[in-house]
Amino acid sequence: MTPRISRVRRPSAVPLALVLAVALVALMSLLPVLYILLRAREAGWEHSMTLVFRPRVYELLVNTLQMDVAVTLLCAVIGTITAWLIERTDLPGSKLWNAAVMLPFAVPSFIGSYSWVSILPGIEGLKGVILVMTLSNYPLVHLPVAAALRGMDPALEETSRSLGYSRKQTFFRVILPQLRPAILGGAILIALHMLAEFGALSFLNYETFTTAIFDQYNVVFDGASAAMLTLVLLSLCVMVIGLELLSRGRARYATQRQGAPGELERIRLGAGKPLALAGVACLVALAAGVPLGTITYWLLTGSSAAFDVAIVTRSLYTTLAFGMGGALLTVLLALPLVFLAVRYQGRLATLAERLPYFIHSLPGLVIGLTLVFFAIRYAYPLYQTVPLLLIGYAMLYLPLAQSSIRSVLVQVPSQLEEVAGSLGKRSLSVFARVTLPLIAPGVGAGLALVFLQVMKELTATLLLRPTGVDTLATRVWVHTASGEYAASAPYAALLILVSGLPVYLLTMRSFTRSKQKRGET
């Protein structure tokens, strides 16, 4: 048995407000591309070809692809397994494990990489990158897959079982195809994120296009050469997105509840329960325990661990304010993109939705320089202001919100909106009263992901923040870059602490709300 896959019917006309909102986001997403082309043009055609077709670029290409493929595949497997164990089995303490497996995402990757290097100096290179980055990024798959499992129609599995299919057959032929949008959404985010990763790779001494671009901008001061390397990086991004679109196909998973309301019976692990518990606990210990243990060590033994309470308080307030503001703006911009692509299918809708994914593969340095360039020339009052910084965050992390929202929206039948519209409700009212409550778990997941990433963002923040304003991440970076690891420990510990609480609250809220909806349907 395979799940029923239905094409979502196109409404007759796209609301003008939706078109304008998507056009604004698309224009914003094109700014970095325009900036890169302008800077690359300065190099000239012959010099540009020399910069692209050289042994150094081939070496960077091999390094980048090896890292990207390995980390993405491992994260997809680990994230799917953890989501399945927590959401669909009788694993003890599933609520707590659901928050625990997300905790590594609250640890900045550069802190995680330093932690591993400090205890295992020989971990540098490709193997070290695969280990550290997999432990840091698997939550990007876990969270959307868990949300999709909670919102899945119980009738699918019940019908499959009634037809005589085993649990294994039901999983691979019914459940896994329904999870494909969530898995692919998380995987493409990881693949693109790895293309843009910088801080962790610097600590692990692993060269990719991102580290080379940073060196060209900040060491050699060759903006044209850096722009050409960025164009190659964008080409890789195009390939990743193209593969994702081919894998996804044109099918839309819009399932309707046909069985009795309620939660699916959890699968009993039996003798495998201790092994499953040990596996999840080991994963959390490696991903979160090692960084926390290292930070604790520096707090207790470091001679430079003293800190100014006033500076820490200001940095904490700024971090929380930037995180919440960036998350809210990003989700607001992501909603029209996803809604247009899912409900009003077409090439232009798909292109508009994919544009932010191109930008997600760019280093934060490039986004920061783009906004500085255009702000100074065309909107100087925005230069070094909070609104410009929040726009930068939205440009960087739109795909995080898009992926989470899409994984839930594709499961909401369009017929519900059509019925509400036939009763005389306006499009915006239908969305607010019908669609939004149903996609709340995806919206919550998007808020959590973006909030955490904004709190950890470094390079764009350093360029775009108002003068004299610091976040916890920038304080960590400043001290770490100077070799003051104990001085950075209080800021790193506080950053992980405040990031862990929102993860717990948002994951528990989405779990509770989805459970309530199943009982009320």
Short mmCIF file of C-alpha atoms in Angstrom, two decimals:
data_model
loop_
_atom_site.label_atom_id
_atom_site.label_comp_id
_atom_site.label_asym_id
_atom_site.label_seq_id
_atom_site.Cartn_x
_atom_site.Cartn_y
_atom_site.Cartn_z
CA MET A 1 0.00 0.00 0.00
CA THR A 2 1.20 3.49 -0.76
CA PRO A 3 -0.25 6.71 0.66
CA ARG A 4 -2.67 8.60 -1.45
CA ILE A 5 -0.89 11.47 -3.15
CA SER A 6 -3.16 14.17 -4.45
CA ARG A 7 -2.41 17.28 -6.42
CA VAL A 8 -3.54 20.41 -4.69
CA ARG A 9 -5.99 22.26 -6.89
CA ARG A 10 -5.03 25.73 -7.95
CA PRO A 11 -7.37 28.50 -6.89
CA SER A 12 -8.56 30.72 -9.69
CA ALA A 13 -6.47 33.78 -8.86
CA VAL A 14 -3.55 34.68 -6.62
CA PRO A 15 -4.38 37.45 -4.11
CA LEU A 16 -2.57 40.69 -4.92
CA ALA A 17 -1.26 41.05 -1.37
CA LEU A 18 0.37 37.62 -1.64
CA VAL A 19 2.00 38.54 -4.95
CA LEU A 20 3.42 41.78 -3.53
CA ALA A 21 4.76 40.06 -0.42
CA VAL A 22 6.51 37.36 -2.45
CA ALA A 23 7.91 39.94 -4.90
CA LEU A 24 9.44 41.89 -2.02
CA VAL A 25 11.13 38.77 -0.62
CA ALA A 26 12.36 37.75 -4.09
CA LEU A 27 13.88 41.19 -4.65
CA MET A 28 15.60 41.03 -1.29
CA SER A 29 16.99 37.59 -2.12
CA LEU A 30 18.46 38.84 -5.41
CA LEU A 31 20.56 41.58 -3.79
CA PRO A 32 23.55 39.35 -2.91
CA VAL A 33 23.61 37.93 -6.44
CA LEU A 34 23.63 41.43 -7.89
CA TYR A 35 26.41 42.46 -5.51
CA ILE A 36 28.53 39.42 -6.43
CA LEU A 37 28.10 40.08 -10.16
CA LEU A 38 29.09 43.72 -9.75
CA ARG A 39 32.25 42.80 -7.84
CA ALA A 40 33.13 39.92 -10.18
CA ARG A 41 32.84 42.26 -13.15
CA GLU A 42 35.73 44.26 -11.74
CA ALA A 43 38.07 41.30 -12.31
CA GLY A 44 37.51 41.25 -16.09
CA TRP A 45 36.69 38.23 -18.28
CA GLU A 46 40.21 36.82 -18.80
CA HIS A 47 41.24 37.24 -15.18
CA SER A 48 37.95 35.73 -14.03
CA MET A 49 38.53 32.57 -16.08
CA THR A 50 42.04 32.33 -14.66
CA LEU A 51 40.67 32.59 -11.13
CA VAL A 52 38.02 29.91 -11.69
CA PHE A 53 39.98 27.31 -13.70
CA ARG A 54 43.01 26.72 -11.50
CA PRO A 55 44.19 23.79 -9.31
CA ARG A 56 43.34 25.66 -6.11
CA VAL A 57 39.66 25.84 -7.04
CA TYR A 58 39.59 22.11 -7.84
CA GLU A 59 41.10 21.33 -4.44
CA LEU A 60 38.50 23.50 -2.70
CA LEU A 61 35.74 21.85 -4.75
CA VAL A 62 36.76 18.35 -3.69
CA ASN A 63 37.06 19.35 -0.03
CA THR A 64 33.68 21.07 -0.04
CA LEU A 65 31.80 18.22 -1.76
CA GLN A 66 33.30 15.50 0.44
CA MET A 67 32.30 17.36 3.57
CA ASP A 68 28.85 18.35 2.31
CA VAL A 69 27.75 14.91 1.12
CA ALA A 70 29.00 13.03 4.18
CA VAL A 71 27.50 15.40 6.75
CA THR A 72 24.15 15.69 4.94
CA LEU A 73 23.65 11.92 4.62
CA LEU A 74 24.62 11.22 8.22
CA CYS A 75 22.36 13.99 9.53
CA ALA A 76 19.41 12.73 7.46
CA VAL A 77 19.78 9.21 8.88
CA ILE A 78 20.36 10.27 12.49
CA GLY A 79 17.62 12.92 12.50
CA THR A 80 15.04 10.53 11.05
CA ILE A 81 15.91 7.77 13.51
CA THR A 82 15.74 10.05 16.57
CA ALA A 83 12.42 11.53 15.44
CA TRP A 84 10.96 8.07 14.86
CA LEU A 85 12.16 6.71 18.22
CA ILE A 86 10.80 9.68 20.15
CA GLU A 87 7.49 10.19 18.31
CA ARG A 88 6.46 6.66 17.37
CA THR A 89 7.92 4.25 19.93
CA ASP A 90 7.52 3.67 23.66
CA LEU A 91 10.93 5.17 24.41
CA PRO A 92 10.77 6.26 28.09
CA GLY A 93 10.81 10.01 28.69
CA SER A 94 10.04 10.89 25.08
CA LYS A 95 9.19 14.51 25.93
CA LEU A 96 12.51 15.08 27.64
CA TRP A 97 14.46 13.28 24.90
CA ASN A 98 12.68 15.42 22.32
CA ALA A 99 14.21 18.52 23.92
CA ALA A 100 17.55 16.83 24.69
CA VAL A 101 18.25 15.82 21.09
CA MET A 102 17.61 19.43 20.04
CA LEU A 103 20.04 20.83 22.62
CA PRO A 104 23.14 20.41 20.35
CA PHE A 105 21.58 22.93 17.99
CA ALA A 106 21.90 25.51 20.75
CA VAL A 107 25.69 25.06 20.76
CA PRO A 108 27.44 27.29 18.20
CA SER A 109 29.42 25.15 15.80
CA PHE A 110 32.64 27.05 16.46
CA ILE A 111 32.27 26.32 20.18
CA GLY A 112 31.66 22.66 19.43
CA SER A 113 34.69 22.44 17.16
CA TYR A 114 36.97 24.14 19.69
CA SER A 115 35.69 21.80 22.41
CA TRP A 116 36.63 18.71 20.42
CA VAL A 117 40.00 20.11 19.35
CA SER A 118 40.86 20.92 22.97
CA ILE A 119 40.41 17.29 24.07
CA LEU A 120 41.46 15.55 20.82
CA PRO A 121 44.04 17.70 19.01
CA GLY A 122 44.35 15.15 16.20
CA ILE A 123 40.68 15.48 15.25
CA GLU A 124 41.39 18.21 12.70
CA GLY A 125 40.68 17.64 9.01
CA LEU A 126 37.86 15.94 7.13
CA LYS A 127 37.06 13.28 9.76
CA GLY A 128 36.88 15.88 12.48
CA VAL A 129 34.64 18.11 10.38
CA ILE A 130 32.25 15.24 9.63
CA LEU A 131 32.02 14.31 13.31
CA VAL A 132 31.56 17.81 14.72
CA MET A 133 29.25 19.14 12.01
CA THR A 134 27.04 16.03 12.05
CA LEU A 135 26.60 16.35 15.81
CA SER A 136 25.77 20.04 15.39
CA ASN A 137 23.32 19.82 12.48
CA TYR A 138 21.25 16.62 12.76
CA PRO A 139 18.51 18.57 14.66
CA LEU A 140 17.72 20.31 11.35
CA VAL A 141 16.30 16.98 10.19
CA HIS A 142 14.94 15.80 13.52
CA LEU A 143 12.67 18.78 14.15
CA PRO A 144 10.74 18.86 10.83
CA VAL A 145 10.47 15.05 10.73
CA ALA A 146 9.13 14.99 14.29
CA ALA A 147 6.58 17.68 13.40
CA ALA A 148 5.53 15.72 10.31
CA LEU A 149 5.12 12.52 12.34
CA ARG A 150 2.92 14.32 14.86
CA GLY A 151 0.71 15.74 12.11
CA MET A 152 0.42 12.54 10.07
CA ASP A 153 -2.99 11.00 9.43
CA PRO A 154 -3.46 7.94 11.70
CA ALA A 155 -5.75 6.36 9.09
CA LEU A 156 -2.80 5.70 6.78
CA GLU A 157 -1.04 3.32 9.13
CA GLU A 158 -4.28 1.82 10.45
CA THR A 159 -5.45 1.00 6.93
CA SER A 160 -2.08 -0.49 6.00
CA ARG A 161 -2.09 -2.72 9.05
CA SER A 162 -5.67 -3.82 8.39
CA LEU A 163 -4.61 -4.95 4.91
CA GLY A 164 -2.01 -7.27 6.37
CA TYR A 165 1.18 -5.27 5.93
CA SER A 166 3.82 -5.66 8.64
CA ARG A 167 5.14 -2.70 10.60
CA LYS A 168 8.34 -2.76 8.55
CA GLN A 169 6.41 -2.77 5.25
CA THR A 170 4.12 -0.04 6.53
CA PHE A 171 7.06 2.14 7.48
CA PHE A 172 8.87 1.89 4.14
CA ARG A 173 5.79 1.94 1.88
CA VAL A 174 3.46 4.30 3.78
CA ILE A 175 5.18 6.33 6.49
CA LEU A 176 8.56 7.05 4.90
CA PRO A 177 7.08 8.46 1.66
CA GLN A 178 4.97 10.82 3.78
CA LEU A 179 8.11 11.95 5.60
CA ARG A 180 10.01 12.64 2.38
CA PRO A 181 9.21 16.40 2.25
CA ALA A 182 10.41 16.87 5.84
CA ILE A 183 13.56 14.79 5.34
CA LEU A 184 14.44 16.49 2.07
CA GLY A 185 13.69 19.90 3.55
CA GLY A 186 16.04 19.31 6.46
CA ALA A 187 18.71 17.71 4.26
CA ILE A 188 18.83 20.60 1.80
CA LEU A 189 19.17 23.05 4.69
CA ILE A 190 22.13 21.09 6.03
CA ALA A 191 23.74 20.81 2.59
CA LEU A 192 23.41 24.56 2.03
CA HIS A 193 24.46 25.38 5.57
CA MET A 194 27.64 23.35 5.16
CA LEU A 195 28.47 25.28 2.00
CA ALA A 196 28.38 28.49 4.07
CA GLU A 197 30.00 27.23 7.29
CA PHE A 198 33.09 29.14 8.40
CA GLY A 199 33.79 29.32 12.15
CA ALA A 200 33.93 25.59 12.86
CA LEU A 201 36.02 24.89 9.76
CA SER A 202 38.56 27.50 10.83
CA PHE A 203 39.11 25.79 14.19
CA LEU A 204 39.34 22.37 12.50
CA ASN A 205 41.82 23.63 9.87
CA TYR A 206 39.72 22.45 6.95
CA GLU A 207 39.71 24.56 3.80
CA THR A 208 36.56 25.03 1.72
CA PHE A 209 35.23 27.76 -0.55
CA THR A 210 33.91 29.64 2.48
CA THR A 211 37.24 29.82 4.28
CA ALA A 212 38.97 30.79 1.03
CA ILE A 213 36.42 33.57 0.42
CA PHE A 214 36.98 34.88 3.94
CA ASP A 215 40.74 34.94 3.38
CA GLN A 216 40.34 36.80 0.09
CA TYR A 217 38.16 39.47 1.71
CA ASN A 218 40.01 39.90 5.00
CA VAL A 219 43.61 38.83 4.38
CA VAL A 220 44.39 39.52 0.71
CA PHE A 221 41.74 42.26 0.35
CA ASP A 222 40.89 40.99 -3.14
CA GLY A 223 37.15 41.48 -3.47
CA ALA A 224 37.04 40.45 -7.15
CA SER A 225 38.75 37.10 -6.51
CA ALA A 226 36.47 36.45 -3.55
CA ALA A 227 33.45 37.23 -5.72
CA MET A 228 34.53 34.67 -8.34
CA LEU A 229 34.91 32.02 -5.66
CA THR A 230 31.46 32.96 -4.41
CA LEU A 231 30.03 32.43 -7.89
CA VAL A 232 31.45 28.90 -7.87
CA LEU A 233 29.84 28.39 -4.47
CA LEU A 234 26.52 29.60 -5.87
CA SER A 235 26.86 27.10 -8.71
CA LEU A 236 27.14 24.32 -6.16
CA CYS A 237 24.02 25.68 -4.50
CA VAL A 238 22.15 25.52 -7.81
CA MET A 239 23.15 21.88 -8.14
CA VAL A 240 21.97 21.04 -4.62
CA ILE A 241 18.59 22.71 -5.13
CA GLY A 242 18.18 21.09 -8.55
CA LEU A 243 18.78 17.63 -7.08
CA GLU A 244 16.30 18.35 -4.30
CA LEU A 245 13.60 19.42 -6.77
CA LEU A 246 14.16 16.30 -8.88
CA SER A 247 13.97 14.10 -5.78
CA ARG A 248 10.81 15.78 -4.54
CA GLY A 249 8.95 15.57 -7.83
CA ARG A 250 5.62 17.27 -8.41
CA ALA A 251 3.56 15.24 -5.96
CA ARG A 252 1.99 17.06 -3.06
CA TYR A 253 1.20 15.15 0.12
CA ALA A 254 -2.24 16.37 1.16
CA THR A 255 -3.88 13.69 3.29
CA GLN A 256 -7.22 13.85 5.02
CA ARG A 257 -8.05 12.21 8.32
CA GLN A 258 -10.27 9.24 7.59
CA GLY A 259 -9.90 7.17 10.75
CA ALA A 260 -10.99 7.76 14.27
CA PRO A 261 -9.38 10.75 15.94
CA GLY A 262 -6.57 10.08 18.34
CA GLU A 263 -2.91 9.28 18.53
CA LEU A 264 -1.32 6.28 16.85
CA GLU A 265 -0.36 3.38 19.08
CA ARG A 266 3.31 3.62 19.94
CA ILE A 267 5.50 0.75 18.79
CA ARG A 268 6.93 -1.37 21.57
CA LEU A 269 10.70 -1.64 21.44
CA GLY A 270 10.81 -4.67 23.68
CA ALA A 271 14.34 -6.01 24.18
CA GLY A 272 15.70 -3.22 22.00
CA LYS A 273 14.62 -0.50 24.43
CA PRO A 274 17.92 -0.41 26.42
CA LEU A 275 19.88 -0.22 23.16
CA ALA A 276 17.68 2.63 21.87
CA LEU A 277 18.05 4.52 25.16
CA ALA A 278 21.82 4.03 25.13
CA GLY A 279 22.06 5.21 21.54
CA VAL A 280 20.07 8.41 22.11
CA ALA A 281 21.92 9.12 25.35
CA CYS A 282 25.31 8.60 23.67
CA LEU A 283 24.30 10.94 20.85
CA VAL A 284 23.27 13.70 23.28
CA ALA A 285 26.41 13.18 25.36
CA LEU A 286 28.69 13.57 22.34
CA ALA A 287 26.78 16.44 20.75
CA ALA A 288 26.03 18.50 23.87
CA GLY A 289 28.01 16.90 26.70
CA VAL A 290 31.46 17.49 25.21
CA PRO A 291 30.99 21.25 24.60
CA LEU A 292 29.31 21.73 27.99
CA GLY A 293 32.04 19.76 29.73
CA THR A 294 34.78 21.80 28.06
CA ILE A 295 33.12 25.09 28.96
CA THR A 296 32.69 23.93 32.56
CA TYR A 297 36.37 23.03 32.70
CA TRP A 298 37.44 26.51 31.57
CA LEU A 299 35.02 28.16 33.99
CA LEU A 300 36.52 26.23 36.92
CA THR A 301 40.20 26.27 35.99
CA GLY A 302 40.79 29.22 33.65
CA SER A 303 42.60 32.26 35.02
CA SER A 304 40.68 34.66 32.75
CA ALA A 305 37.20 33.43 33.60
CA ALA A 306 36.23 36.59 35.51
CA PHE A 307 33.66 38.74 33.71
CA ASP A 308 31.82 42.04 34.02
CA VAL A 309 28.20 41.44 35.03
CA ALA A 310 27.01 44.62 33.29
CA ILE A 311 28.60 43.60 29.98
CA VAL A 312 27.16 40.08 30.22
CA THR A 313 23.69 41.46 30.98
CA ARG A 314 23.77 43.86 28.03
CA SER A 315 25.02 41.12 25.71
CA LEU A 316 22.27 38.76 26.88
CA TYR A 317 19.52 41.35 26.38
CA THR A 318 20.81 42.21 22.90
CA THR A 319 21.05 38.54 21.94
CA LEU A 320 17.47 37.82 23.01
CA ALA A 321 16.11 40.93 21.30
CA PHE A 322 17.92 40.22 18.03
CA GLY A 323 16.94 36.55 18.17
CA MET A 324 13.24 37.18 18.65
CA GLY A 325 13.09 40.07 16.18
CA GLY A 326 14.98 38.11 13.54
CA ALA A 327 12.85 34.99 14.05
CA LEU A 328 9.54 36.86 13.80
CA LEU A 329 10.57 38.76 10.66
CA THR A 330 11.89 35.63 9.00
CA VAL A 331 8.74 33.60 9.66
CA LEU A 332 6.53 36.46 8.45
CA LEU A 333 8.48 36.58 5.19
CA ALA A 334 8.52 32.79 4.82
CA LEU A 335 4.76 32.31 5.14
CA PRO A 336 3.76 33.93 1.81
CA LEU A 337 6.60 32.14 -0.03
CA VAL A 338 5.56 28.70 1.17
CA PHE A 339 1.83 29.36 0.78
CA LEU A 340 2.28 30.52 -2.82
CA ALA A 341 4.42 27.51 -3.75
CA VAL A 342 2.14 24.93 -2.14
CA ARG A 343 -1.31 26.34 -2.93
CA TYR A 344 -0.63 28.17 -6.22
CA GLN A 345 1.66 25.81 -8.09
CA GLY A 346 3.71 27.04 -11.00
CA ARG A 347 7.22 27.76 -12.19
CA LEU A 348 7.29 31.32 -10.88
CA ALA A 349 6.00 30.22 -7.48
CA THR A 350 8.65 27.49 -7.28
CA LEU A 351 11.38 29.89 -8.38
CA ALA A 352 10.37 32.47 -5.77
CA GLU A 353 10.39 29.84 -3.05
CA ARG A 354 13.82 28.51 -4.12
CA LEU A 355 15.56 31.90 -4.31
CA PRO A 356 16.24 32.16 -0.54
CA TYR A 357 17.92 28.75 -0.67
CA PHE A 358 20.57 30.19 -2.99
CA ILE A 359 21.31 32.90 -0.45
CA HIS A 360 21.43 30.41 2.42
CA SER A 361 24.56 28.86 0.88
CA LEU A 362 26.42 32.17 1.03
CA PRO A 363 28.66 33.00 4.02
CA GLY A 364 27.30 35.58 6.43
CA LEU A 365 30.24 37.74 5.42
CA VAL A 366 28.86 38.05 1.87
CA ILE A 367 25.37 38.93 3.13
CA GLY A 368 26.82 41.53 5.46
CA LEU A 369 28.95 43.13 2.75
CA THR A 370 25.96 43.14 0.38
CA LEU A 371 23.77 45.08 2.79
CA VAL A 372 26.60 47.44 3.74
CA PHE A 373 27.24 48.13 0.03
CA PHE A 374 23.61 48.93 -0.84
CA ALA A 375 22.89 50.76 2.43
CA ILE A 376 25.83 53.14 2.00
CA ARG A 377 24.99 53.86 -1.63
CA TYR A 378 21.19 53.89 -1.67
CA ALA A 379 19.82 53.83 1.92
CA TYR A 380 22.41 55.38 4.17
CA PRO A 381 20.03 56.01 7.11
CA LEU A 382 19.76 52.21 7.47
CA TYR A 383 23.51 51.73 7.78
CA GLN A 384 24.48 50.17 11.13
CA THR A 385 20.90 50.02 12.37
CA VAL A 386 18.90 47.19 13.93
CA PRO A 387 16.37 46.98 11.02
CA LEU A 388 19.19 46.37 8.53
CA LEU A 389 20.64 43.67 10.80
CA LEU A 390 17.24 41.95 11.08
CA ILE A 391 16.91 42.00 7.29
CA GLY A 392 20.31 40.32 7.11
CA TYR A 393 19.14 37.60 9.49
CA ALA A 394 16.02 37.04 7.40
CA MET A 395 18.08 36.73 4.21
CA LEU A 396 20.34 34.19 5.88
CA TYR A 397 17.73 32.00 7.53
CA LEU A 398 14.55 32.15 5.45
CA PRO A 399 14.97 28.50 4.32
CA LEU A 400 14.91 27.32 7.94
CA ALA A 401 11.42 28.71 8.37
CA GLN A 402 10.33 27.66 4.88
CA SER A 403 11.32 24.03 5.40
CA SER A 404 9.51 23.71 8.72
CA ILE A 405 6.33 25.41 7.50
CA ARG A 406 6.22 23.51 4.20
CA SER A 407 6.55 20.09 5.87
CA VAL A 408 3.27 20.76 7.72
CA LEU A 409 1.38 22.82 5.12
CA VAL A 410 1.58 20.04 2.50
CA GLN A 411 -0.40 17.84 4.91
CA VAL A 412 -3.25 20.36 5.28
CA PRO A 413 -6.03 19.63 2.73
CA SER A 414 -6.74 22.61 0.50
CA GLN A 415 -10.44 21.71 0.61
CA LEU A 416 -10.67 23.18 4.11
CA GLU A 417 -9.65 26.59 2.78
CA GLU A 418 -11.96 26.25 -0.21
CA VAL A 419 -14.94 25.53 2.05
CA ALA A 420 -14.13 28.53 4.23
CA GLY A 421 -13.80 30.71 1.14
CA SER A 422 -17.15 29.52 -0.18
CA LEU A 423 -18.73 30.80 3.04
CA GLY A 424 -17.70 34.34 2.17
CA LYS A 425 -14.49 34.58 4.19
CA ARG A 426 -11.65 36.68 2.81
CA SER A 427 -8.33 35.03 1.96
CA LEU A 428 -6.49 36.58 4.89
CA SER A 429 -9.26 35.60 7.30
CA VAL A 430 -9.27 32.03 5.99
CA PHE A 431 -5.52 31.79 6.47
CA ALA A 432 -5.62 33.21 10.01
CA ARG A 433 -8.60 31.18 11.23
CA VAL A 434 -8.20 27.90 9.32
CA THR A 435 -4.70 27.39 7.93
CA LEU A 436 -2.51 29.01 10.56
CA PRO A 437 -3.80 26.94 13.52
CA LEU A 438 -3.20 23.75 11.52
CA ILE A 439 0.38 24.67 10.60
CA ALA A 440 1.24 25.96 14.09
CA PRO A 441 3.71 23.11 14.78
CA GLY A 442 5.66 24.01 11.65
CA VAL A 443 5.59 27.72 12.48
CA GLY A 444 6.82 26.96 15.99
CA ALA A 445 9.61 24.80 14.61
CA GLY A 446 10.60 27.58 12.23
CA LEU A 447 10.67 30.13 15.03
CA ALA A 448 12.85 27.85 17.14
CA LEU A 449 15.31 27.14 14.35
CA VAL A 450 15.69 30.76 13.26
CA PHE A 451 15.85 32.05 16.84
CA LEU A 452 18.69 29.69 17.65
CA GLN A 453 20.60 30.45 14.47
CA VAL A 454 20.28 34.21 14.95
CA MET A 455 21.60 33.91 18.49
CA LYS A 456 24.67 32.07 17.17
CA GLU A 457 25.22 34.15 14.01
CA LEU A 458 28.61 35.82 13.94
CA THR A 459 30.05 37.27 10.73
CA ALA A 460 27.00 39.21 9.50
CA THR A 461 26.40 40.48 13.04
CA LEU A 462 29.96 41.79 13.26
CA LEU A 463 29.44 43.78 10.05
CA LEU A 464 25.86 45.01 10.48
CA ARG A 465 25.40 45.59 14.23
CA PRO A 466 25.13 49.14 15.51
CA THR A 467 28.39 50.56 16.85
CA GLY A 468 29.16 49.44 20.39
CA VAL A 469 26.52 46.69 20.45
CA ASP A 470 27.63 43.14 21.31
CA THR A 471 25.86 39.79 21.42
CA LEU A 472 26.89 36.69 23.33
CA ALA A 473 28.25 35.17 20.11
CA THR A 474 30.41 38.18 19.25
CA ARG A 475 31.81 38.26 22.79
CA VAL A 476 32.68 34.57 22.54
CA TRP A 477 34.40 35.10 19.20
CA VAL A 478 36.40 38.13 20.34
CA HIS A 479 37.79 36.32 23.38
CA THR A 480 38.37 33.04 21.55
CA ALA A 481 40.20 34.74 18.68
CA SER A 482 42.54 36.27 21.25
CA GLY A 483 43.21 32.93 22.91
CA GLU A 484 41.22 33.89 26.02
CA TYR A 485 39.22 30.67 26.20
CA ALA A 486 38.35 30.99 29.87
CA ALA A 487 37.12 34.55 29.33
CA SER A 488 34.82 33.33 26.56
CA ALA A 489 33.44 30.49 28.69
CA PRO A 490 30.83 32.54 30.65
CA TYR A 491 29.36 33.94 27.43
CA ALA A 492 29.38 30.53 25.75
CA ALA A 493 27.70 28.88 28.75
CA LEU A 494 25.03 31.57 28.91
CA LEU A 495 24.43 31.33 25.16
CA ILE A 496 23.84 27.58 25.39
CA LEU A 497 21.63 28.00 28.46
CA VAL A 498 19.30 30.62 26.99
CA SER A 499 19.17 28.72 23.68
CA GLY A 500 18.21 25.48 25.37
CA LEU A 501 15.16 26.90 27.12
CA PRO A 502 13.36 28.10 23.96
CA VAL A 503 14.07 24.75 22.30
CA TYR A 504 12.38 22.94 25.15
CA LEU A 505 9.39 25.29 25.31
CA LEU A 506 8.77 25.35 21.55
CA THR A 507 9.15 21.60 21.05
CA MET A 508 6.90 20.84 24.00
CA ARG A 509 4.30 23.38 22.83
CA SER A 510 4.17 21.96 19.31
CA PHE A 511 3.89 18.45 20.76
CA THR A 512 1.02 19.43 23.03
CA ARG A 513 -0.88 21.44 20.41
CA SER A 514 -0.69 18.70 17.79
CA LYS A 515 -1.90 16.18 20.36
CA GLN A 516 -4.83 18.42 21.31
CA LYS A 517 -5.79 18.89 17.65
CA ARG A 518 -5.90 15.15 17.12
CA GLY A 519 -8.24 14.81 20.06
CA GLU A 520 -10.50 17.63 18.89
CA THR A 521 -10.69 16.71 15.22
#
